[in-house]
XYZ file of C-alpha atoms in Angstrom:
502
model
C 141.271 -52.796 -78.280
C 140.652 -49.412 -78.339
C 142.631 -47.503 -81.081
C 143.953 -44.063 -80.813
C 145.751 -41.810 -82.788
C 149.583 -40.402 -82.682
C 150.955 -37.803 -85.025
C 154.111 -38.421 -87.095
C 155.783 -36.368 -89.864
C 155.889 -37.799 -93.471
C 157.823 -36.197 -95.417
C 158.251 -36.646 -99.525
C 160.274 -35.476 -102.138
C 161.710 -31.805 -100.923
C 161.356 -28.968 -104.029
C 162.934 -25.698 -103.994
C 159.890 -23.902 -102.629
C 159.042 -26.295 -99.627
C 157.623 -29.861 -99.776
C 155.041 -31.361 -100.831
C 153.631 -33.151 -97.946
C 151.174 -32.516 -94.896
C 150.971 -34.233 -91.122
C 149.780 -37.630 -91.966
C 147.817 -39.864 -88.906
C 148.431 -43.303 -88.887
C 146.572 -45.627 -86.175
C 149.123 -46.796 -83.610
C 148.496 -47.589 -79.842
C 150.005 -45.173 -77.985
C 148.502 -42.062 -76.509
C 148.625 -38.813 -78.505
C 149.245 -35.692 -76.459
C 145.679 -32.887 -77.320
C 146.411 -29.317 -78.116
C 145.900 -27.363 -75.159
C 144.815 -23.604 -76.263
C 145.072 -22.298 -72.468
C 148.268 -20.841 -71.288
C 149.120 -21.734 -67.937
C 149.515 -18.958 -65.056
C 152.511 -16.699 -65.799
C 153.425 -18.312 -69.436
C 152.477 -17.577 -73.348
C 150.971 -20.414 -74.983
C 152.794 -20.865 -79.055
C 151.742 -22.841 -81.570
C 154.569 -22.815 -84.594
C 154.592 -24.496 -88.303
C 156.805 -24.044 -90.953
C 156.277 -24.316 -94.633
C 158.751 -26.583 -94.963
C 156.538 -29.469 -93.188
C 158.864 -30.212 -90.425
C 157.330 -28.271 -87.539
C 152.744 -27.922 -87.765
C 151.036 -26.474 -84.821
C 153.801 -27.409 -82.664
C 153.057 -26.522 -79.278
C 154.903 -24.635 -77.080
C 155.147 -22.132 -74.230
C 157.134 -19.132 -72.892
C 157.807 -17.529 -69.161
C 155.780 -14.120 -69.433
C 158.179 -11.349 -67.856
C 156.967 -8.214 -65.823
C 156.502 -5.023 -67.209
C 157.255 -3.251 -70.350
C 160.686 -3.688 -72.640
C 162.024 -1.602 -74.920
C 163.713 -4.309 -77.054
C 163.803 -2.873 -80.786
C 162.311 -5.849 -82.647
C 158.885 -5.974 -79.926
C 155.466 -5.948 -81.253
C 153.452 -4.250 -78.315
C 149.516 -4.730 -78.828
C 147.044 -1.769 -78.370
C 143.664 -2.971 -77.221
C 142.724 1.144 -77.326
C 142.456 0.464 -80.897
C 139.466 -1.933 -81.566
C 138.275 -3.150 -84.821
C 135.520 -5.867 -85.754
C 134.817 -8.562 -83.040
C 135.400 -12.255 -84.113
C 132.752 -14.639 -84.502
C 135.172 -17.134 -85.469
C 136.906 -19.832 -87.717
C 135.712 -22.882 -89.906
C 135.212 -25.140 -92.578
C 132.767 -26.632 -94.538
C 130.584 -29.346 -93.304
C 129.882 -31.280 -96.913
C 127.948 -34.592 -96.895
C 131.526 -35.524 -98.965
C 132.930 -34.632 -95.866
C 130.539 -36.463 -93.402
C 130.550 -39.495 -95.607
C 134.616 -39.646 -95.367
C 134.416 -38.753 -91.181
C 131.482 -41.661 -90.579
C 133.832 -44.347 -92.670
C 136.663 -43.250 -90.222
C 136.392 -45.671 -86.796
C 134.126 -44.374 -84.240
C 137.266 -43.685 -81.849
C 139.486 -42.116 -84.364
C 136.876 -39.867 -85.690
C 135.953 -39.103 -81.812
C 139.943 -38.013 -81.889
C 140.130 -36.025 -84.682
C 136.975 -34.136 -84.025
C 138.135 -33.227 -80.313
C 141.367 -32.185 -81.718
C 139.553 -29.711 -83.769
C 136.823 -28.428 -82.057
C 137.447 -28.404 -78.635
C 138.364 -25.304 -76.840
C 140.314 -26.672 -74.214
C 141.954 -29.971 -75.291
C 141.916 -29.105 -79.240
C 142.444 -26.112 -81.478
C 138.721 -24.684 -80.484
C 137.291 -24.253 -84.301
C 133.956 -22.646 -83.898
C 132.535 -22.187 -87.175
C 130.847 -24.849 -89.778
C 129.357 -23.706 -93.173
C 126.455 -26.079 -94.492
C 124.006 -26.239 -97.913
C 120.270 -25.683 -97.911
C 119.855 -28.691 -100.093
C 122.492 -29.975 -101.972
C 125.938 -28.720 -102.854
C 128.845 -29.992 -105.696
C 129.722 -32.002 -102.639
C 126.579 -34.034 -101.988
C 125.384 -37.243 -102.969
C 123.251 -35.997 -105.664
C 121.282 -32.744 -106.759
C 118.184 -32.506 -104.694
C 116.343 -29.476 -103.109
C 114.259 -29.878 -99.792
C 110.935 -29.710 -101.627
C 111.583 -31.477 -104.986
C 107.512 -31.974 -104.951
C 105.434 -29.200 -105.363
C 103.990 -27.045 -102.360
C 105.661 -26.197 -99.706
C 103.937 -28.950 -97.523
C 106.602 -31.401 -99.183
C 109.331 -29.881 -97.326
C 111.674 -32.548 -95.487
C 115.138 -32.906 -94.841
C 117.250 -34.990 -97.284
C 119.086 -38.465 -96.541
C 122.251 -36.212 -96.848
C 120.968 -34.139 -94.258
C 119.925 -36.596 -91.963
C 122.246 -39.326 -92.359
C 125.252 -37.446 -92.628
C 125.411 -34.093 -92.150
C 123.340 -33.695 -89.151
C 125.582 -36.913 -87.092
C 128.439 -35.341 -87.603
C 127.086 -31.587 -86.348
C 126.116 -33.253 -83.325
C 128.988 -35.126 -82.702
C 130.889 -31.547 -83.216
C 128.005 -29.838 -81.231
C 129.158 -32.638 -78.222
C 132.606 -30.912 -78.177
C 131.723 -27.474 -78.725
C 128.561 -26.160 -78.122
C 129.164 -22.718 -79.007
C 129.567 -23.683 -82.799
C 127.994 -21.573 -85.062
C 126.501 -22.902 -87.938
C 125.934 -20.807 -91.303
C 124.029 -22.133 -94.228
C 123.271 -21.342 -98.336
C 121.441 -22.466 -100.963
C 123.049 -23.766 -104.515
C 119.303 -23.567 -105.623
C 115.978 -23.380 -104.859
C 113.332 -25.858 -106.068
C 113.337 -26.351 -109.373
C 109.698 -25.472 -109.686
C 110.614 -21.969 -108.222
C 112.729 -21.316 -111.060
C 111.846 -19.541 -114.581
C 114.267 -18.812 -117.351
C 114.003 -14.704 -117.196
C 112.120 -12.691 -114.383
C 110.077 -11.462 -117.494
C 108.296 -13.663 -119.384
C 108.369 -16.058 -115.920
C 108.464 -19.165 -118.766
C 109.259 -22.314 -116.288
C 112.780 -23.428 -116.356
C 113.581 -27.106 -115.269
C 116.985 -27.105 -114.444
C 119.533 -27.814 -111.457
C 121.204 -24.918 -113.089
C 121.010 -21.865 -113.854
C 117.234 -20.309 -114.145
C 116.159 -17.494 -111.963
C 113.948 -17.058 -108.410
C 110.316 -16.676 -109.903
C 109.121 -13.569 -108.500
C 105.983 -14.640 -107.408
C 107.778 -17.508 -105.913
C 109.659 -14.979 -103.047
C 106.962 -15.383 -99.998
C 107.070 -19.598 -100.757
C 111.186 -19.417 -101.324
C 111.317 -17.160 -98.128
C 109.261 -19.971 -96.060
C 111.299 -22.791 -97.384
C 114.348 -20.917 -95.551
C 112.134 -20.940 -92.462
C 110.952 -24.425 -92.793
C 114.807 -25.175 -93.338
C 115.658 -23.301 -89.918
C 113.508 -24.836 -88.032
C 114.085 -28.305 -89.503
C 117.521 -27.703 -88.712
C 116.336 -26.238 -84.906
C 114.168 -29.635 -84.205
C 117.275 -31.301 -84.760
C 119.315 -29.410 -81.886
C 121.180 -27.568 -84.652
C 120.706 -23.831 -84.931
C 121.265 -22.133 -87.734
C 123.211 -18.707 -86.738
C 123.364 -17.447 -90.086
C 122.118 -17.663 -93.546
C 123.018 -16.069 -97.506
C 120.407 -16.034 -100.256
C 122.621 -17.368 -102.477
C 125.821 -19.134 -102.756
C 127.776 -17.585 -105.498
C 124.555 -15.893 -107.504
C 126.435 -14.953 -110.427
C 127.617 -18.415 -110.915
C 125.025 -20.031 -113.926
C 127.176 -23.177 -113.763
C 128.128 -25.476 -111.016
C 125.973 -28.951 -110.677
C 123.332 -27.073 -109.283
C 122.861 -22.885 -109.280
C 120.348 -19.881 -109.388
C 121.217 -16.692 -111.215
C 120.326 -13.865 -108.848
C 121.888 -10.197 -109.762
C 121.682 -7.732 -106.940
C 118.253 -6.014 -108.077
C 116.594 -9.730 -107.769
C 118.878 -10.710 -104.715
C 117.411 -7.114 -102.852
C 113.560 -8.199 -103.975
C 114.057 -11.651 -102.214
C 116.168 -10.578 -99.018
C 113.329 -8.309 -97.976
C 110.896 -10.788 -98.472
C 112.937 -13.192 -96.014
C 113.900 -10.788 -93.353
C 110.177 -9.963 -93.000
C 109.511 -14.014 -93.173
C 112.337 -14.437 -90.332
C 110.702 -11.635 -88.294
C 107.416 -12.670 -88.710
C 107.866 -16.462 -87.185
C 110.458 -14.776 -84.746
C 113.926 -16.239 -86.463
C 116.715 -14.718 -85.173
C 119.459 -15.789 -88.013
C 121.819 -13.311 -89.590
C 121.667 -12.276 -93.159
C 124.545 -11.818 -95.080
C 123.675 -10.683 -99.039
C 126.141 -11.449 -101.552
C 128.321 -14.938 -101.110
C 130.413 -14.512 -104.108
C 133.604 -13.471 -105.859
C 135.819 -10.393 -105.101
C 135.617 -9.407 -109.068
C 131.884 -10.022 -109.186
C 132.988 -12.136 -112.156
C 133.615 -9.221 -114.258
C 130.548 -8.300 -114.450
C 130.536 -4.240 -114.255
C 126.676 -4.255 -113.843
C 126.962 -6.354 -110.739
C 130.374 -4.004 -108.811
C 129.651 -3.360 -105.681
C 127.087 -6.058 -105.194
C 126.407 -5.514 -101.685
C 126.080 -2.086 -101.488
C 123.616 -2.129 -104.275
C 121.510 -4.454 -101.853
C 121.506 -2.276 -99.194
C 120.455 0.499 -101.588
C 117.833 -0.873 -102.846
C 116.882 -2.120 -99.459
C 116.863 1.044 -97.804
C 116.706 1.278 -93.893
C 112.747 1.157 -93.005
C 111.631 -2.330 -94.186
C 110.515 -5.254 -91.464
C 113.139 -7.945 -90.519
C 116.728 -5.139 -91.337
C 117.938 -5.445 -88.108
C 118.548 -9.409 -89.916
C 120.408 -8.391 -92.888
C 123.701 -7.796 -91.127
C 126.178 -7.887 -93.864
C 127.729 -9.555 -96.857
C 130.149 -12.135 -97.686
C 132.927 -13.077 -99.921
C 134.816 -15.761 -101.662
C 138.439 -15.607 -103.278
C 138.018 -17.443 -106.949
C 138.336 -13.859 -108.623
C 139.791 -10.589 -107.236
C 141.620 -9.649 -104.674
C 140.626 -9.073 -100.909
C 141.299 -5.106 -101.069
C 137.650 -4.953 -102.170
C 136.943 -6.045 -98.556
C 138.117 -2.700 -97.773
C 136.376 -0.858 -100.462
C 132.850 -2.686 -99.103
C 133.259 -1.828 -95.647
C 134.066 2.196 -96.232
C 131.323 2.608 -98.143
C 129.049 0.674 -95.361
C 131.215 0.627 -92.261
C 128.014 -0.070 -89.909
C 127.791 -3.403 -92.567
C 129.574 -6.553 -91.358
C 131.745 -8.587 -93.529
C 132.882 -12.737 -93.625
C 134.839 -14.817 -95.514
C 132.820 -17.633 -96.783
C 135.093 -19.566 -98.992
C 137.998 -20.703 -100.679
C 139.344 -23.719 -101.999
C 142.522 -25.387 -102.361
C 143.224 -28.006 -105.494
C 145.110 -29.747 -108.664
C 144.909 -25.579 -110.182
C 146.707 -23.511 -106.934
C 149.302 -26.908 -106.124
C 147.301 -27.424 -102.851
C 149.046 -30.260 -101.206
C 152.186 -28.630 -101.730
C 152.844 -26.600 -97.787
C 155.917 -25.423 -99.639
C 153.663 -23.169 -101.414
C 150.529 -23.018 -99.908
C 151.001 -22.324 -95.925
C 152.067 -18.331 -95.857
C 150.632 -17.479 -99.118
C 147.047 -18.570 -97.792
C 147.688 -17.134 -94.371
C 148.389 -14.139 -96.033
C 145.462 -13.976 -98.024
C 142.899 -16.395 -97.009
C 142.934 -15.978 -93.180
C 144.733 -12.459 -91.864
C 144.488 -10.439 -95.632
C 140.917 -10.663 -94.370
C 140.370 -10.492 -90.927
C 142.875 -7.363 -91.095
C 140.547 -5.787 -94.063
C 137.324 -6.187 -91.608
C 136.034 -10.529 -91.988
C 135.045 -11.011 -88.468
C 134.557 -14.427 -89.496
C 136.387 -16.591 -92.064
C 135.564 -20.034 -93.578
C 137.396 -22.481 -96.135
C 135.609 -25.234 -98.377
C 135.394 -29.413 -97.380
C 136.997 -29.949 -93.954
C 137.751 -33.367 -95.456
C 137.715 -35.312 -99.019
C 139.212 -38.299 -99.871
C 142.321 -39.309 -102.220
C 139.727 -39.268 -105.053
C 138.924 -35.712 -104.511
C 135.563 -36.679 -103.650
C 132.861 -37.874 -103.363
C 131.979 -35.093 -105.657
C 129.160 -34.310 -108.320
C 129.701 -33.949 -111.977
C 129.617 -30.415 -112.847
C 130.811 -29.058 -109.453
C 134.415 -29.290 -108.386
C 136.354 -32.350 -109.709
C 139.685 -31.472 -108.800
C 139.277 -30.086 -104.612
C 141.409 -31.466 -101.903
C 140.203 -30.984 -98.371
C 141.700 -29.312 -95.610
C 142.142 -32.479 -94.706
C 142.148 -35.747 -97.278
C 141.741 -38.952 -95.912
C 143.276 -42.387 -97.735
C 144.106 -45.929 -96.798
C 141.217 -47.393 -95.879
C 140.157 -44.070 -94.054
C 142.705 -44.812 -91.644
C 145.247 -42.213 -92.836
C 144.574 -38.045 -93.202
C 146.833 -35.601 -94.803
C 146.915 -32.196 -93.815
C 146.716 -29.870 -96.052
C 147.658 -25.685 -95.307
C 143.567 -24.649 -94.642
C 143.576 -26.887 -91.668
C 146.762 -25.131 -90.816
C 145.569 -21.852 -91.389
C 141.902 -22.068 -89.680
C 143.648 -24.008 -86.471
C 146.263 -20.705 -86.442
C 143.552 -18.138 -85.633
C 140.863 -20.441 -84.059
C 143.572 -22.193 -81.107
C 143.996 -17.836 -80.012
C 141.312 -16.258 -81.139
C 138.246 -16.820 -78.959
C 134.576 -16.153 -80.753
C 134.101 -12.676 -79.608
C 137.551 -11.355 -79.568
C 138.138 -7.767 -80.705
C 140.859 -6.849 -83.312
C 143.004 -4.425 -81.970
C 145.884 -2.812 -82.525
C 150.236 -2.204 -82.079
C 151.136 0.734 -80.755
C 153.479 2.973 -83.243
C 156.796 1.459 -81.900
C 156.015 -1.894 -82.625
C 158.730 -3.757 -85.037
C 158.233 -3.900 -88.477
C 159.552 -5.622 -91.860
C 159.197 -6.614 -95.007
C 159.197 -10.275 -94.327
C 156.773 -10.045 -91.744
C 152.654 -9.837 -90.806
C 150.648 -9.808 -87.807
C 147.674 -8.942 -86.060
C 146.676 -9.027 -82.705
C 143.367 -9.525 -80.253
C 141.669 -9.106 -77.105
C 139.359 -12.025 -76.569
C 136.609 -11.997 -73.825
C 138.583 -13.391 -71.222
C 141.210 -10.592 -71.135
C 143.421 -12.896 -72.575
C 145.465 -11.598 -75.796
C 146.298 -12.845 -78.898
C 149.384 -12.462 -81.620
C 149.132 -14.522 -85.099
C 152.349 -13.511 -87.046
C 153.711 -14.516 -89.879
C 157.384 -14.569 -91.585
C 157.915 -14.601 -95.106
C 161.393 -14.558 -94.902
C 164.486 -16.590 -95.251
C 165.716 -16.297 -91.725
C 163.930 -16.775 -88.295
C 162.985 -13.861 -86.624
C 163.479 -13.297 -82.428
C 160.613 -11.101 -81.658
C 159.418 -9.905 -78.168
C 155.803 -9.764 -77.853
C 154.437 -7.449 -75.082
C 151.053 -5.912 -73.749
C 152.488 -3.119 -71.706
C 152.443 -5.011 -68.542
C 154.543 -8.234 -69.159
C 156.486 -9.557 -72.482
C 158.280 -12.611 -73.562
C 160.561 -14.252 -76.523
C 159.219 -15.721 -79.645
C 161.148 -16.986 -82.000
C 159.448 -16.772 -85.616
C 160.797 -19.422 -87.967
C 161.661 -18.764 -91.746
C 159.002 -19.037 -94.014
C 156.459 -19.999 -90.694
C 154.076 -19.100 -88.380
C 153.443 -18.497 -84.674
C 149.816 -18.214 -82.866
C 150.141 -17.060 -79.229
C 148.135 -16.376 -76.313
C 148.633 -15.088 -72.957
C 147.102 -13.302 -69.846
């Protein structure tokens, strides 16, 4: 008998802030009704959730009505105004979380993969972030060319038997995923202990790029690329470095901006040379730069150093950030000083340390700050850590991240998955917001209060999209409207509502 999946609501002990509880899946054998992202002919499509835990991603739909309104409390989109244009809206593809997915049944994984990824019968996630070699969430620290010489390149067992499955199964779904990659290290017999002295330095990590190592570390990437490419996975995007200030971690290279500069013009002309077409983005790292005052402004530094005449810059496109220092104003600081620069959001976690099961406290403030605190401050594309772990946290590597949840964890036998607020929070913008949508903006009369966010979009259709959020205590009745029809939508206390319409 073929099993399928039906969503019910657990809920747990209720705090004062919210509880602390997520949708769980259970197997039953009944028929569970798939997201459906596309509005029918004359209506809005809504998707609500509350922090409370009692309504997530509930779909709904409201009668579009003709022409303009001049109801007080109506957000009226501007597509005059256009910002960035969206690539899109992810998680992390981990071999932890590949390892958790392939232990799920075939049909149930098949379920929650379409209700994910899909465009049309799922909440159309387009983005996946991977590791060149391992990560904290692999099965153990390993580069693709642990041997010496370049000739031992090869994909990994993590690559191969998990990772790249589960791509293609998502590929299946969506085909227009993109797929962005980093490094934790390079091969350990790249490294040395200072860029002076060049003194070998066998470590996971820690250790620096040997300089006279950039040409060999800059083919590795394009051996990895086209590994990846063989496999009917291309690679859209790639960073030097994932977090280079970071000495730590169970695997890591130390690369300040003046070494991070040396090697990215080494591997744009590499990519240009054997005609590789992936994006660039410098940086990968903290807001704060982890207080280090030599290393402000990271990307900008880069680009300085870079200059504009060197083979392969069309490739280095832009930077990107994480959140485990700072705040995401320096977004905005980044991109006026290089406005022609693109920026991302690569990563953040939730965990034991920010109370990341806990909706109650999680949902708005990582809405806020995770998904629209960055797309409104310029991230055309933004990305959280594991898609899924299980009730162990894992499996995880000594040294990296012991205490992680996943967007989504998975107990029970893998027959159960929690959801935690960054599936919420990716599935808000990704179920609206089609990969090349344009920000835009509200004209001057649109409502506005202290308990409440939005931001809207155009996406390549001509269809247009709303994400708002309200912070408050009591719901909100808003009107939406483009200039040419409107409708109702009621914003709950302390939720959120994603809507689309044509």
């Amino acid at each position: 008998m073929i099993t399928t999946l039906l969503l019910s609501m657990t809920l747990s002990a209720f705090t004062a802030c919210g509880v602390d509880s997520g949708f769980d899946i259970q197997p039953q054998e009944a028929t569970k009704t798939l997201p459906n992202p596309v509005p029918a002919a004359g209506e809005a499509r809504t998707f609500t959730s509350t922090a409370n835990g009692y309504t997530m991603l509930r779909q709904g739909s409201a009668a579009l009505r003709a022409g303009n309104t001049m109801a007080p409390t109506t957000i009226q989109v501007d597509p005059a105004k256009e910002y960035q244009t969206m690539d899109g809206f992810g998680f992390a593809i981990t071999y932890s979380t590949c390892y958790n997915l392939l232990k799920m049944e075939p049909e149930a994984r098949a379920a929650f993969l379409k209700q994910t990824y899909s465009p049309t019968q799922g909440y159309g996630v387009s983005y996946a972030r991977i590791s060149i070699g391992c990560n904290d969430f692999s099965s153990t620290e390993y580069s693709l060319c642990d041997t010496k010489g370049l000739e031992n390149f090869a994909l990994y067992k993590d690559e191969k038997d998990y990772v790249l499955p589960i791509l293609k199964e998502i590929l299946a779904i969506n085909p227009d995923l993109k797929v962005i990659a980093a490094p934790w290290t390079c091969p350990k017999w790249m490294k040395v202990k200072d860029v002076r002295t060049k003194k070998a330095f066998d470590s996971w990590t820690d250790g620096h790029l040997n300089p006279d190592m950039r040409a060999d570390y800059a083919a590795y990437f394009v051996k990895f690329v086209q590994a990846m490419k063989a496999e009917g996975v291309d690679i859209y995007a790639v960073s030097p470095q994932n977090e280079p200030l970071n000495k730590a971690n169970c695997a890591s290279l130390y690369m300040p901006w003046d070494e991070q500069a040396a090697f990215v013009k080494e591997l744009a002309a590499a990519f240009k040379k054997n005609n590789v077409a992936t994006k660039i983005y410098v940086f990968d790292h903290n807001y704060n730069y982890d207080n280090d005052k030599e290393q402000n402004d990271y990307p900008i530094k880069v680009y300085n150093a870079l200059g504009k005449d060197y083979e392969g810059s069309e490739l280095v496109v832009g930077a990107a950030y994480h959140d485990y220092g700072g705040t995401n104003d320096e977004l905005t600081d980044i991109h006026s000083q290089a406005a022609d620069k693109e920026l991302i959001f690569s990563e953040s976690s939730i965990g034991v340390w920010n109370d990341g099961r806990n909706l109650g406290k999680r949902l708005l403030e990582d809405m806020k700050n995770v998904t629209l605190g960055t797309v409104n401050r310029w991230c055309k594309a933004v990305l959280v850590w594991n898609l899924m772990l299980d009730e162990k946290m894992g499996p995880n590597l000594d040294g990296g991240c012991q205490t992680c949840y996943g967007a989504v964890d998975i107990y029970n036998n893998y027959q159960t998955l929690r959801y935690n607020s960054h599936y919420y929070i990716i599935c808000h913008l990704s179920s609206v917001v089609r990969p090349g949508a344009k920000r835009i903006g509200t004209a001057l009369r649109s409502y506005t209060s202290g308990s409440l966010l939005y931001t809207a979009f155009l996406n390549p259709d001509g269809s247009k999209a709303v994400v708002v959020i309200n912070s408050g205590d009591s719901d909100l009745n808003v009107t939406v409207s483009d200039g040419n029809s409107h409708f109702p939508v009621s914003v709950p206390a302390q939720g959120v509502v994603s809507t689309t319409w044509k």
